[in-house]
Amino acid sequence: MSNDIETARTTRVNTTEKEATTAPAAKETGKKSLFGNLNSDLKKALDTWDVLTETVSHKVSPEQEQLQEVKKLLGDLKAKLAQFDE
């Protein structure tokens, strides 16, 4: 019986030592994984931002469309008024 208790103590000590040596490695791996995922997510977000910016940069806003239409109408009106001056 004394031998069983001693074996149990030795097993518990060995298990604790293994946990102590593998815990920092697991923690380090967890950090690398976390930062790897974060880096990957940031890269995807940046790529998406670039695509959206490129897509939107070619669009004309409604205000710009109205301004172009007003300029066109004013140019047409000016041309018609110039006909009356002749």
Tab-separated table of C-alpha atoms in Angstrom:
chain	number	residue	atom	x	y	z
A	1	MET	CA	0.000	0.000	0.000
A	2	SER	CA	2.837	2.387	0.797
A	3	ASN	CA	4.291	1.553	-2.587
A	4	ASP	CA	0.998	2.529	-4.293
A	5	ILE	CA	0.968	5.893	-2.526
A	6	GLU	CA	4.567	6.571	-3.551
A	7	THR	CA	3.775	5.630	-7.167
A	8	ALA	CA	0.789	7.954	-7.143
A	9	ARG	CA	2.935	10.807	-5.798
A	10	THR	CA	5.611	10.189	-8.435
A	11	THR	CA	3.007	10.091	-11.187
A	12	ARG	CA	1.443	13.314	-9.944
A	13	VAL	CA	4.857	15.053	-9.795
A	14	ASN	CA	5.764	13.853	-13.278
A	15	THR	CA	2.404	15.032	-14.656
A	16	THR	CA	2.815	18.427	-13.010
A	17	GLU	CA	6.308	18.789	-14.462
A	18	LYS	CA	5.042	17.901	-17.942
A	19	GLU	CA	2.225	20.428	-17.646
A	20	ALA	CA	4.703	23.070	-16.482
A	21	THR	CA	6.955	22.486	-19.499
A	22	THR	CA	4.171	22.232	-22.092
A	23	ALA	CA	2.093	25.146	-20.786
A	24	PRO	CA	4.479	27.884	-22.005
A	25	ALA	CA	4.805	26.171	-25.373
A	26	ALA	CA	1.028	25.919	-25.668
A	27	LYS	CA	0.677	29.535	-24.576
A	28	GLU	CA	3.257	30.621	-27.172
A	29	THR	CA	1.492	28.606	-29.875
A	30	GLY	CA	-1.800	30.167	-28.840
A	31	LYS	CA	-0.310	33.657	-29.153
A	32	LYS	CA	1.138	32.877	-32.576
A	33	SER	CA	-2.197	31.497	-33.685
A	34	LEU	CA	-4.038	34.524	-32.316
A	35	PHE	CA	-1.691	36.998	-33.999
A	36	GLY	CA	-1.712	34.934	-37.187
A	37	ASN	CA	-5.503	35.057	-37.291
A	38	LEU	CA	-5.487	38.774	-36.481
A	39	ASN	CA	-2.934	39.440	-39.203
A	40	SER	CA	-4.973	37.405	-41.676
A	41	ASP	CA	-8.174	39.256	-40.778
A	42	LEU	CA	-6.473	42.634	-41.143
A	43	LYS	CA	-5.063	41.657	-44.534
A	44	LYS	CA	-8.505	40.560	-45.744
A	45	ALA	CA	-10.039	43.812	-44.473
A	46	LEU	CA	-7.385	45.869	-46.262
A	47	ASP	CA	-7.916	43.952	-49.502
A	48	THR	CA	-11.677	44.475	-49.219
A	49	TRP	CA	-11.150	48.177	-48.522
A	50	ASP	CA	-8.967	48.507	-51.629
A	51	VAL	CA	-11.587	46.806	-53.808
A	52	LEU	CA	-14.412	48.952	-52.422
A	53	THR	CA	-12.402	52.151	-52.770
A	54	GLU	CA	-11.584	51.336	-56.381
A	55	THR	CA	-15.226	50.533	-57.133
A	56	VAL	CA	-16.578	53.677	-55.489
A	57	SER	CA	-13.932	56.008	-56.911
A	58	HIS	CA	-15.352	55.539	-60.411
A	59	LYS	CA	-18.900	56.348	-59.344
A	60	VAL	CA	-20.304	59.839	-59.642
A	61	SER	CA	-22.252	61.071	-56.644
A	62	PRO	CA	-25.854	62.234	-57.149
A	63	GLU	CA	-24.795	65.815	-56.394
A	64	GLN	CA	-22.101	65.656	-59.071
A	65	GLU	CA	-24.618	64.240	-61.555
A	66	GLN	CA	-26.987	67.126	-60.820
A	67	LEU	CA	-24.174	69.654	-61.177
A	68	GLN	CA	-23.186	68.199	-64.559
A	69	GLU	CA	-26.829	68.296	-65.697
A	70	VAL	CA	-27.209	71.933	-64.583
A	71	LYS	CA	-23.994	72.883	-66.391
A	72	LYS	CA	-25.247	71.150	-69.535
A	73	LEU	CA	-28.620	72.930	-69.341
A	74	LEU	CA	-26.905	76.289	-68.772
A	75	GLY	CA	-24.654	75.643	-71.770
A	76	ASP	CA	-27.688	74.792	-73.914
A	77	LEU	CA	-29.508	77.918	-72.705
A	78	LYS	CA	-26.459	80.077	-73.418
A	79	ALA	CA	-26.250	78.650	-76.945
A	80	LYS	CA	-29.960	79.399	-77.568
A	81	LEU	CA	-29.596	82.938	-76.206
A	82	ALA	CA	-26.603	83.447	-78.484
A	83	GLN	CA	-28.861	82.582	-81.435
A	84	PHE	CA	-31.229	85.454	-80.500
A	85	ASP	CA	-28.348	87.930	-80.319
A	86	GLU	CA	-27.435	87.253	-83.929
